[in-house]
CSV table of C-alpha atoms in Angstrom, one decimal:
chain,number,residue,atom,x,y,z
A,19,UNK,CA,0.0,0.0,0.0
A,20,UNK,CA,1.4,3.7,-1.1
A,21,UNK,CA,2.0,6.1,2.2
A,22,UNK,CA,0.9,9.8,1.5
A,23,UNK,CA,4.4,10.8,1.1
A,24,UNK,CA,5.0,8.3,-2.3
A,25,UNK,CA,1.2,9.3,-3.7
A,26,UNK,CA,2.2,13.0,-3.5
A,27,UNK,CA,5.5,12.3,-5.0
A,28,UNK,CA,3.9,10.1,-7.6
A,29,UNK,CA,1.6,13.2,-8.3
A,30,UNK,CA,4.5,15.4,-8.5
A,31,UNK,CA,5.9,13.4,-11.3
A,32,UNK,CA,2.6,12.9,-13.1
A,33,UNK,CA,2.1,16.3,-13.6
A,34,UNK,CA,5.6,17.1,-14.3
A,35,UNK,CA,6.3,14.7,-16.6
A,36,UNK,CA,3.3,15.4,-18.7
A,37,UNK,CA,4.0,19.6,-18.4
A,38,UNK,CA,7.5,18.9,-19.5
A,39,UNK,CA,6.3,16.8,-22.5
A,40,UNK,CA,3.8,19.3,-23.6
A,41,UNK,CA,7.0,21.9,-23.3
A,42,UNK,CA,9.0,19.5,-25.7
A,43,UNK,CA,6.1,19.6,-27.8
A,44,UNK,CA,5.3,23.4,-27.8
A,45,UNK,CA,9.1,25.0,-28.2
A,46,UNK,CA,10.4,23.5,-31.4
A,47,UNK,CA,6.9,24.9,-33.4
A,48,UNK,CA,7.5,27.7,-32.0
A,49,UNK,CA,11.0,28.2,-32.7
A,50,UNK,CA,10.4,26.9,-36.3
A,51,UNK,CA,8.0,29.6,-36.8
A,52,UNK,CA,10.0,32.3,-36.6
A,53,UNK,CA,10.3,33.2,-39.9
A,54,UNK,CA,13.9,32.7,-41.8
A,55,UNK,CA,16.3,32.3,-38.7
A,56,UNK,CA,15.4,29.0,-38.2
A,57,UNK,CA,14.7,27.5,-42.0
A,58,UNK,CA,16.0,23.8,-41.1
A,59,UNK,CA,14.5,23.4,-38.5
A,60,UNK,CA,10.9,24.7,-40.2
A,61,UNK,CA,11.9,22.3,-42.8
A,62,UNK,CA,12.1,19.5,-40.4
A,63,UNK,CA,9.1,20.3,-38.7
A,64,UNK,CA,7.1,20.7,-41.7
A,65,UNK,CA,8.3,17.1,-43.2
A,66,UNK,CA,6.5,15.7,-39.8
A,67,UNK,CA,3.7,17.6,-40.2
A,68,UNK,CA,2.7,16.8,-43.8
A,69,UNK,CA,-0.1,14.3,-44.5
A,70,UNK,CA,-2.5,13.6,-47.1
A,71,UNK,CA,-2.6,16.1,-49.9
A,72,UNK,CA,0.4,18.3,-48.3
A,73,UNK,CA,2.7,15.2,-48.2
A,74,UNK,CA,1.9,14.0,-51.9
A,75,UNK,CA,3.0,17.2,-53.3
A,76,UNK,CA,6.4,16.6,-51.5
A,77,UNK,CA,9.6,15.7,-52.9
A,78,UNK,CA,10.2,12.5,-50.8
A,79,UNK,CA,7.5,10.0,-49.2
A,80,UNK,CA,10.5,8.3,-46.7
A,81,UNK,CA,9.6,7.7,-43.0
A,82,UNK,CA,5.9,7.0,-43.8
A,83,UNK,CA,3.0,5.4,-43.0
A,84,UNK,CA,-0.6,5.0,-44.7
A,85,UNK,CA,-2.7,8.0,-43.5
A,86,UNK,CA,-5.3,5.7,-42.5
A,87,UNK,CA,-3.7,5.0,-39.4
A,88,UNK,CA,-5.5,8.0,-38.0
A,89,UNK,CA,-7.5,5.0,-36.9
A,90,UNK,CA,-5.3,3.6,-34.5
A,91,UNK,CA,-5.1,7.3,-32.8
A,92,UNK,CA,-9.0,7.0,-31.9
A,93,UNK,CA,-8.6,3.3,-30.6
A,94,UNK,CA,-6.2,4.3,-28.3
A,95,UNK,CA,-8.3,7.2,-27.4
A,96,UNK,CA,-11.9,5.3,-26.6
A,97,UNK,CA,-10.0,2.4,-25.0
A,98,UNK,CA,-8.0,4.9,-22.7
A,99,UNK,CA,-10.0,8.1,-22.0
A,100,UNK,CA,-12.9,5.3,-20.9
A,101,UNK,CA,-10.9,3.1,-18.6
A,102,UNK,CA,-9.8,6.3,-17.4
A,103,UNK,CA,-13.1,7.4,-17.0
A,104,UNK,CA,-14.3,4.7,-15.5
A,105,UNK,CA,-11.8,4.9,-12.9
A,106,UNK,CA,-11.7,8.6,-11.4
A,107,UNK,CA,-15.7,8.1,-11.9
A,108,UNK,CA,-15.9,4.9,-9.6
A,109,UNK,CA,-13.5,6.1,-7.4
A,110,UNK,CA,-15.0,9.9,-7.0
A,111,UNK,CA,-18.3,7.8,-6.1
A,112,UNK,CA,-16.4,6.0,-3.8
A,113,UNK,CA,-14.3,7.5,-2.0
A,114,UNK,CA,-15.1,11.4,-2.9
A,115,UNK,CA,-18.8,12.0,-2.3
A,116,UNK,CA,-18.9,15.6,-3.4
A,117,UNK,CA,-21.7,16.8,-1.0
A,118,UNK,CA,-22.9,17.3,2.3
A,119,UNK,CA,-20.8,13.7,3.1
A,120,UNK,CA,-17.8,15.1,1.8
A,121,UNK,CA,-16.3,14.8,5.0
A,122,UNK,CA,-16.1,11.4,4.7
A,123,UNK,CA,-13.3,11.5,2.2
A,124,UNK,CA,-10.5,12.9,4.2
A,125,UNK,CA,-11.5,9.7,6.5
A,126,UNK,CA,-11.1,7.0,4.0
A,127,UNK,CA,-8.3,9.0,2.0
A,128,UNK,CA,-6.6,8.8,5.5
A,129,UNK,CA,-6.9,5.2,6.1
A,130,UNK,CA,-5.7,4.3,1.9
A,131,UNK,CA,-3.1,6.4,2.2
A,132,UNK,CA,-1.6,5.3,5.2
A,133,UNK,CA,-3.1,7.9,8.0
A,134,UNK,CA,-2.5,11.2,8.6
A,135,UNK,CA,-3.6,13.4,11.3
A,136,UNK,CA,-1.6,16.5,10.9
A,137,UNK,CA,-4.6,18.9,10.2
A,138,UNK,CA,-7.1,19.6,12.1
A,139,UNK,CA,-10.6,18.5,11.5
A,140,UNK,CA,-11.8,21.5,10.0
A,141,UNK,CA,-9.1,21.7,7.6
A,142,UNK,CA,-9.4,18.3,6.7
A,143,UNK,CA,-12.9,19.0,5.5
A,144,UNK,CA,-12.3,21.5,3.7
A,145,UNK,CA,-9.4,20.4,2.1
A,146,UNK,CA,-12.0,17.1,1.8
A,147,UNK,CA,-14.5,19.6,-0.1
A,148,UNK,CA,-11.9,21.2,-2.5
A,149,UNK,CA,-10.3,17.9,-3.1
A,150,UNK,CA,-13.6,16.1,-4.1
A,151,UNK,CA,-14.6,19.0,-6.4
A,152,UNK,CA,-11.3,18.8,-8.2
A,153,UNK,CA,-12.1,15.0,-8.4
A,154,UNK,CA,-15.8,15.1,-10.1
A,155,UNK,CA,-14.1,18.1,-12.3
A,156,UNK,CA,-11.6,15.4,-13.7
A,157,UNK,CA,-14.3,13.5,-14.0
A,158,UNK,CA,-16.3,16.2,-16.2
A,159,UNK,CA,-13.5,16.7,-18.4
A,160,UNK,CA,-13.0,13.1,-19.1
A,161,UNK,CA,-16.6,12.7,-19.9
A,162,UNK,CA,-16.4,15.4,-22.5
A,163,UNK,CA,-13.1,13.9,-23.5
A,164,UNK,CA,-15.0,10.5,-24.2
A,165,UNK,CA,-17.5,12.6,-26.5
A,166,UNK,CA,-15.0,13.8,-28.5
A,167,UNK,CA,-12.9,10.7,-29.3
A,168,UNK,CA,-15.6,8.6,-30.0
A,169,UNK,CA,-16.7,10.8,-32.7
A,170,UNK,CA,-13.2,11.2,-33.8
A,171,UNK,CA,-13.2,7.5,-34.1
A,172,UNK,CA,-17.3,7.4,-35.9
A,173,UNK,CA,-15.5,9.8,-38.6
A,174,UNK,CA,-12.0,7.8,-39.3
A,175,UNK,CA,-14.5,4.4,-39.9
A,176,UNK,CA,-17.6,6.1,-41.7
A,177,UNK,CA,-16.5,9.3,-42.8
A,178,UNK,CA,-13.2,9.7,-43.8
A,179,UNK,CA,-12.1,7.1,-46.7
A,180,UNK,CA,-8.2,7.7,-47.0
A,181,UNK,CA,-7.5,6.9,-50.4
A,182,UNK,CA,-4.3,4.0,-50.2
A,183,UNK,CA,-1.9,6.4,-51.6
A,184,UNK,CA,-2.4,8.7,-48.3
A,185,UNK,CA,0.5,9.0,-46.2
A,186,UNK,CA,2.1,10.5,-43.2
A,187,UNK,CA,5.6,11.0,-41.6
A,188,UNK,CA,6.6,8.4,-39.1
A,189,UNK,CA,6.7,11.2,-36.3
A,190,UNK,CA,3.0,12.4,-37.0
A,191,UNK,CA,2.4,8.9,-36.0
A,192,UNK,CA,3.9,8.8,-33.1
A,193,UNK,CA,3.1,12.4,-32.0
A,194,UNK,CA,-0.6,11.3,-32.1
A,195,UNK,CA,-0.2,8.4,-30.3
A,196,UNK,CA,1.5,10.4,-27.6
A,197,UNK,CA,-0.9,12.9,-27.9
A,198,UNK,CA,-4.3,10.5,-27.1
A,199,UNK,CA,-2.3,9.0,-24.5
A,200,UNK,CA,-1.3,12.2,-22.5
A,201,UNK,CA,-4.3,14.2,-23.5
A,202,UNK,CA,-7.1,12.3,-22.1
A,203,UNK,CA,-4.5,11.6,-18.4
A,204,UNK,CA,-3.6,15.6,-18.2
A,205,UNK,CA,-7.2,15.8,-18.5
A,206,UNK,CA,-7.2,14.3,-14.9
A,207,UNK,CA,-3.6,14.7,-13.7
A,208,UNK,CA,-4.4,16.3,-10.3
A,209,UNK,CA,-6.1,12.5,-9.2
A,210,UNK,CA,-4.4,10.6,-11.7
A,211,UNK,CA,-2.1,8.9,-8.9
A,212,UNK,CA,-4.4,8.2,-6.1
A,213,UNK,CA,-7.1,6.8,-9.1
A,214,UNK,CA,-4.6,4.2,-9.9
A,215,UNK,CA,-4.3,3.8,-6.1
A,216,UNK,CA,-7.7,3.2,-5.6
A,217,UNK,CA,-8.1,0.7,-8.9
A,218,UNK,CA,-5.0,-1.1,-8.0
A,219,UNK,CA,-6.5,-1.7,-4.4
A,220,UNK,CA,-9.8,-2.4,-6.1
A,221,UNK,CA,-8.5,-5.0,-8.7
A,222,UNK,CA,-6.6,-6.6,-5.7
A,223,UNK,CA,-9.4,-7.1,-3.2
A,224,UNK,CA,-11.5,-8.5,-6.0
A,225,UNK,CA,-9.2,-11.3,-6.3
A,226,UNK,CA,-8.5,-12.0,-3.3
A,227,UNK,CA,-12.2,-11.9,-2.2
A,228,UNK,CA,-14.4,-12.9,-5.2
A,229,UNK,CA,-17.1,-11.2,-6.7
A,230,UNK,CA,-19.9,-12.3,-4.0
A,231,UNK,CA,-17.8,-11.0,-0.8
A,232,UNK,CA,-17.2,-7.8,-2.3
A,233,UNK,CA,-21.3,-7.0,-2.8
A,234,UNK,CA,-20.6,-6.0,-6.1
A,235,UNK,CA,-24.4,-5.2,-7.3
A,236,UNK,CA,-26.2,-6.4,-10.7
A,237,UNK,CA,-26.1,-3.2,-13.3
A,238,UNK,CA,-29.7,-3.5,-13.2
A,239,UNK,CA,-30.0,-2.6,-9.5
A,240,UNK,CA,-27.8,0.1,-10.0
A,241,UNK,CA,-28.9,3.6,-9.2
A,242,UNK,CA,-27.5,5.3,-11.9
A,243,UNK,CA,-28.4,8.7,-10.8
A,244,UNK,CA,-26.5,8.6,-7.6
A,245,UNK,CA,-23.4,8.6,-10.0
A,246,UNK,CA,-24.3,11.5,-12.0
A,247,UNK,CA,-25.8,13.8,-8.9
A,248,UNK,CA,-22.7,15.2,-8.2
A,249,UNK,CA,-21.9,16.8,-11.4
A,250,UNK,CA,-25.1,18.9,-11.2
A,251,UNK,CA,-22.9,20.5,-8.2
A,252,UNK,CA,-20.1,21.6,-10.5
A,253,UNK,CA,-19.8,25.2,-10.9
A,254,UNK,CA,-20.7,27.2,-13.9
A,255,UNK,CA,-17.7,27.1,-15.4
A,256,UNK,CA,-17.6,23.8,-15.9
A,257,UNK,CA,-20.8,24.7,-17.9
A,258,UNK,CA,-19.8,27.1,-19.6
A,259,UNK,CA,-16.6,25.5,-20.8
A,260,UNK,CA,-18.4,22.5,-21.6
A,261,UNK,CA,-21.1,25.0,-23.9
A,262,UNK,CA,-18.0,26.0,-25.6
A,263,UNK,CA,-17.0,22.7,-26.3
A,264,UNK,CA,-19.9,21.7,-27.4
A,265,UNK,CA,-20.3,24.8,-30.1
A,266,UNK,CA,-16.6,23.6,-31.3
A,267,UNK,CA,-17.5,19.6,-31.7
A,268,UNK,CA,-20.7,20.7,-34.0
A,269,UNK,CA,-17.9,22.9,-36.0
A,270,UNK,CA,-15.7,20.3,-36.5
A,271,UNK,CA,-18.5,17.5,-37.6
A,272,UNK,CA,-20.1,20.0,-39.7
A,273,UNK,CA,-17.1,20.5,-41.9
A,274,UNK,CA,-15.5,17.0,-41.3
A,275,UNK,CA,-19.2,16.0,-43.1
A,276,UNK,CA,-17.3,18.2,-46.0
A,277,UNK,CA,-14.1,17.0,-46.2
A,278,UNK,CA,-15.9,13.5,-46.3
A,279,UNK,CA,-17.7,14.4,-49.2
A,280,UNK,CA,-15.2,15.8,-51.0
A,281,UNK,CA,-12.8,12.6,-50.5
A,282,UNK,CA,-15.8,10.8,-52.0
A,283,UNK,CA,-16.2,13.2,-55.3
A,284,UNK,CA,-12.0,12.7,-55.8
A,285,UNK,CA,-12.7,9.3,-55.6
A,286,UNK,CA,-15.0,9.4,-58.7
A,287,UNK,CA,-13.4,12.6,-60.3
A,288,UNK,CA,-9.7,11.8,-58.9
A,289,UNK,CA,-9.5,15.6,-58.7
A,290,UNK,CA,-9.2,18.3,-55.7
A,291,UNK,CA,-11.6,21.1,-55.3
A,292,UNK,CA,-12.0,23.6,-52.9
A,293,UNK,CA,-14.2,23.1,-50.1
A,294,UNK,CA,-17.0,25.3,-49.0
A,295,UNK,CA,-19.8,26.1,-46.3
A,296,UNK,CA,-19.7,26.6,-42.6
A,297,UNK,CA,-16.4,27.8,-41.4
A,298,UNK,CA,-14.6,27.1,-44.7
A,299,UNK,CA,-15.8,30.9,-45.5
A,300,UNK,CA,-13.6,32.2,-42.9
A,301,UNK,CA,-10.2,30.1,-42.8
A,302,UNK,CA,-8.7,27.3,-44.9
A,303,UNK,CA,-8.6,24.8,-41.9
A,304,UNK,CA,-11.9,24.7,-40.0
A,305,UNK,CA,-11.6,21.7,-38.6
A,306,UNK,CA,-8.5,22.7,-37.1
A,307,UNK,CA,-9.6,25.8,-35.5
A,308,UNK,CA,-12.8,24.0,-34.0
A,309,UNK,CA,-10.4,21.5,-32.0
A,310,UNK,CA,-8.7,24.6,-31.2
A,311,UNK,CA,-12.0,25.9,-29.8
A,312,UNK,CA,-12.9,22.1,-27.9
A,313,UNK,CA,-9.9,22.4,-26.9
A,314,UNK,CA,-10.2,25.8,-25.5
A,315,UNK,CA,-13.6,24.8,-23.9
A,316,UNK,CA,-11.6,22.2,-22.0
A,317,UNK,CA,-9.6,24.5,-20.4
A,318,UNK,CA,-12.1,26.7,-19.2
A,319,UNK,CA,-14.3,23.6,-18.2
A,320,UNK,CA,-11.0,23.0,-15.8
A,321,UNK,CA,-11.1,26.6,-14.4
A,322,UNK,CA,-7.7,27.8,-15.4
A,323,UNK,CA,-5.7,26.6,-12.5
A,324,UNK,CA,-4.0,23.7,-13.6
A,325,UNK,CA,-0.3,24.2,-15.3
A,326,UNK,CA,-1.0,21.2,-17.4
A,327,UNK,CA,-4.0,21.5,-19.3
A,328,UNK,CA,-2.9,25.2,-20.5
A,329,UNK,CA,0.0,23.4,-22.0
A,330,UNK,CA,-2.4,21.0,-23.4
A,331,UNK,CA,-4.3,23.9,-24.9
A,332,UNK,CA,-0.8,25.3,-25.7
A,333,UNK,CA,0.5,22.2,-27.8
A,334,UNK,CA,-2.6,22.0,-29.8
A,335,UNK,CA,-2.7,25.2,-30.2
A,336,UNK,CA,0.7,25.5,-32.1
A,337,UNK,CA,0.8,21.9,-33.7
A,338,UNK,CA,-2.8,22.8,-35.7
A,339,UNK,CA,-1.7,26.8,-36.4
A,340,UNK,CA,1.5,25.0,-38.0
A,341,UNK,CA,-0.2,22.5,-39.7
A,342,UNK,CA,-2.6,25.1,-41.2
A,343,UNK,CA,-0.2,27.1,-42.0
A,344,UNK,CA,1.1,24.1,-44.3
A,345,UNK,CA,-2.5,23.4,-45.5
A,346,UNK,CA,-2.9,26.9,-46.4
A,347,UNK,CA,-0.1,27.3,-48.8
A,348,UNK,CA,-1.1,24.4,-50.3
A,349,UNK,CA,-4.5,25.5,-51.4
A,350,UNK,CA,-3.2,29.1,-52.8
A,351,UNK,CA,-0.4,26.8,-54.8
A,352,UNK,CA,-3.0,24.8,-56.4
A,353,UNK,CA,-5.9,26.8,-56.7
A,354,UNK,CA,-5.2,30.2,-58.8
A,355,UNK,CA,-8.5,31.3,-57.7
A,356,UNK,CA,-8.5,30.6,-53.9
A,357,UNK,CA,-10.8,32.8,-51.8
A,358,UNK,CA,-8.2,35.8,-51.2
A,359,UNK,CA,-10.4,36.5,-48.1
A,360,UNK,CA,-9.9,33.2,-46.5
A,361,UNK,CA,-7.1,32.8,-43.4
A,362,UNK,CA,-4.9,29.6,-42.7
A,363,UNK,CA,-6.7,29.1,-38.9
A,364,UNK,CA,-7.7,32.2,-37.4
A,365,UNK,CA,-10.5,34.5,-39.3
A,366,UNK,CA,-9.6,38.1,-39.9
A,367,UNK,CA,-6.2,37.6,-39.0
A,368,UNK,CA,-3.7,34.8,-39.5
């Protein structure tokens, strides 16, 4: 069993390990954005960041693989953000009753943690309350998280039919991989360590005491809405941010329904054309900008106060700016009579 003192330094880790990953992320786009001081490493960054129609038109095809391996991304995704839903959900329910109870966490965080009694009991309670809001928060996030990625993963089967001559660099694979894998756990990063905690503890008792000792109920007799109650006692932000999100998923299945149909029209014409209709009006990558914006409801969703989901936000930010930058040029290059009014990402501006 972990004592306080290895759960906090296991959280320490957590969160720096994922901070400093997002930081390794964020710096070389940025540095290869500067225009003309740093032209090899923009050249570098740009050969990872070509897919699809971008990488085609390139020179050399090395260090790829088939673009429909987006589909592996979304796997990942659904199989991890949901175990790691389920987890901080049954173990917020558990252990975290965010409520009038809530004083009941510090109790049974003292006794899986190895027992502390250094606060006094008021503290303890309210560090009990603030605790178990941070908790059902993760737990928000991850269930918007879960909405996203199994959409993500609807489109790559049913929407999106990569032709077989679609590729993309080695490192875009990898850097997606990594990103569904960090994403969905930054998401919850402030529990993360005492979730695996609970589950390892969880998985452990079940074997050693079997299903019937451990009064493990039928889903049918399950009160369902006992689990969801406490989210209703989330603050407005949460609502707010999750609003936000919500306006940016429509976005990006809107004009992912558009890219889809194009695909299907270069299938039987086995020529490009420019796509139009919602936010293609504005900017050359919608799509890109409405994850921005999902994104961005993420963060507000978490209230601001956690280092690692603004570099979340950060990374995404500059990895689809660059990326539409790419896209971008590409559409002027081919098409002589490109919308002159329409942006790479950001309308009006950039």
């Amino acid at each position: 069993m972990f004592s306080l003192g290895s759960l906090l330094k296991m959280e320490i880790k957590v969160d720096e390990l994922l901070s400093a990953a997002w930081l390794a992320g964020i710096l070389p786009i940025l540095v290869a954005s500067i225009p003309c001081r740093f032209s090899h490493l923009q050249g570098i960054i740009s050969g990872f960041a070509k897919r699809g129609k971008t990488l085609r038109s390139s020179s050399s095809q090395k260090f790829t693989v088939p673009q429909r391996f987006f589909l592996h991304f979304y796997v990942v995704a659904v199989l991890w953000t949901t175990l790691l839903l389920v987890m901080t959900w049954s173990y917020a329910y558990k252990m975290v009753p965010f409520g009038s109870d809530s004083l009941h966490f510090s109790t049974v965080a003292s006794h899986l943690t190895g027992g502390s009694h250094i606060f006094s009991m008021h503290k303890s309670h309210v560090t009990s309350v603030e605790h178990g809001y941070r908790v059902w928060r993760s737990v928000f996030l991850l269930i918007l998280m879960e909405i996203q990625v199994v959409r993500r993963l609807y489109e790559t089967i049913y929407v999106f039919d990569y032709s077989p001559s679609a590729r993309m660099h080695i490192m875009g694979y990898f850097t997606g991989m990594f990103f569904y894998t960090a994403a969905p756990l930054s998401l919850c990063s402030v529990c993360a360590p005492e979730v695996f905690n609970f589950a390892i503890h969880r998985v452990a008792e079940f074997i050693v005491k079997g299903r019937d000792k451990m009064l493990i109920r039928p889903i049918s007799e399950i009160d369902w809405l006992v689990y969801v109650q406490p989210l209703t006692a989330l603050e407005w932000v949460q609502w707010v941010g999750a609003a936000i999100f919500i306006w940016g998923w429509i976005h990006q299945r809107r004009c992912h329904a558009i890219l889809g149909s194009l695909r299907e029209q270069k299938e039987q014409n086995d020529i490009y054309v420019i796509p139009y209709g919602d936010w293609f009006r504005f900017v050359s990558s919608p799509h890109y900008l409405a994850e921005i914006v999902i994104y961005g409801g993420l963060l507000f969703a978490s209230g601001g106060s956690d280092l690692t989901i603004w570099l979340l936000f950060g990374f995404v930010v500059a990895n689809l700016t660059f990326a539409a930058a790419e896209t971008h040029k590409w559409y002027i290059e081919k098409f002589a009579k490109y919308p002159s009014e329409r942006r790479a990402i950001l309308p009006f501006v950039y």
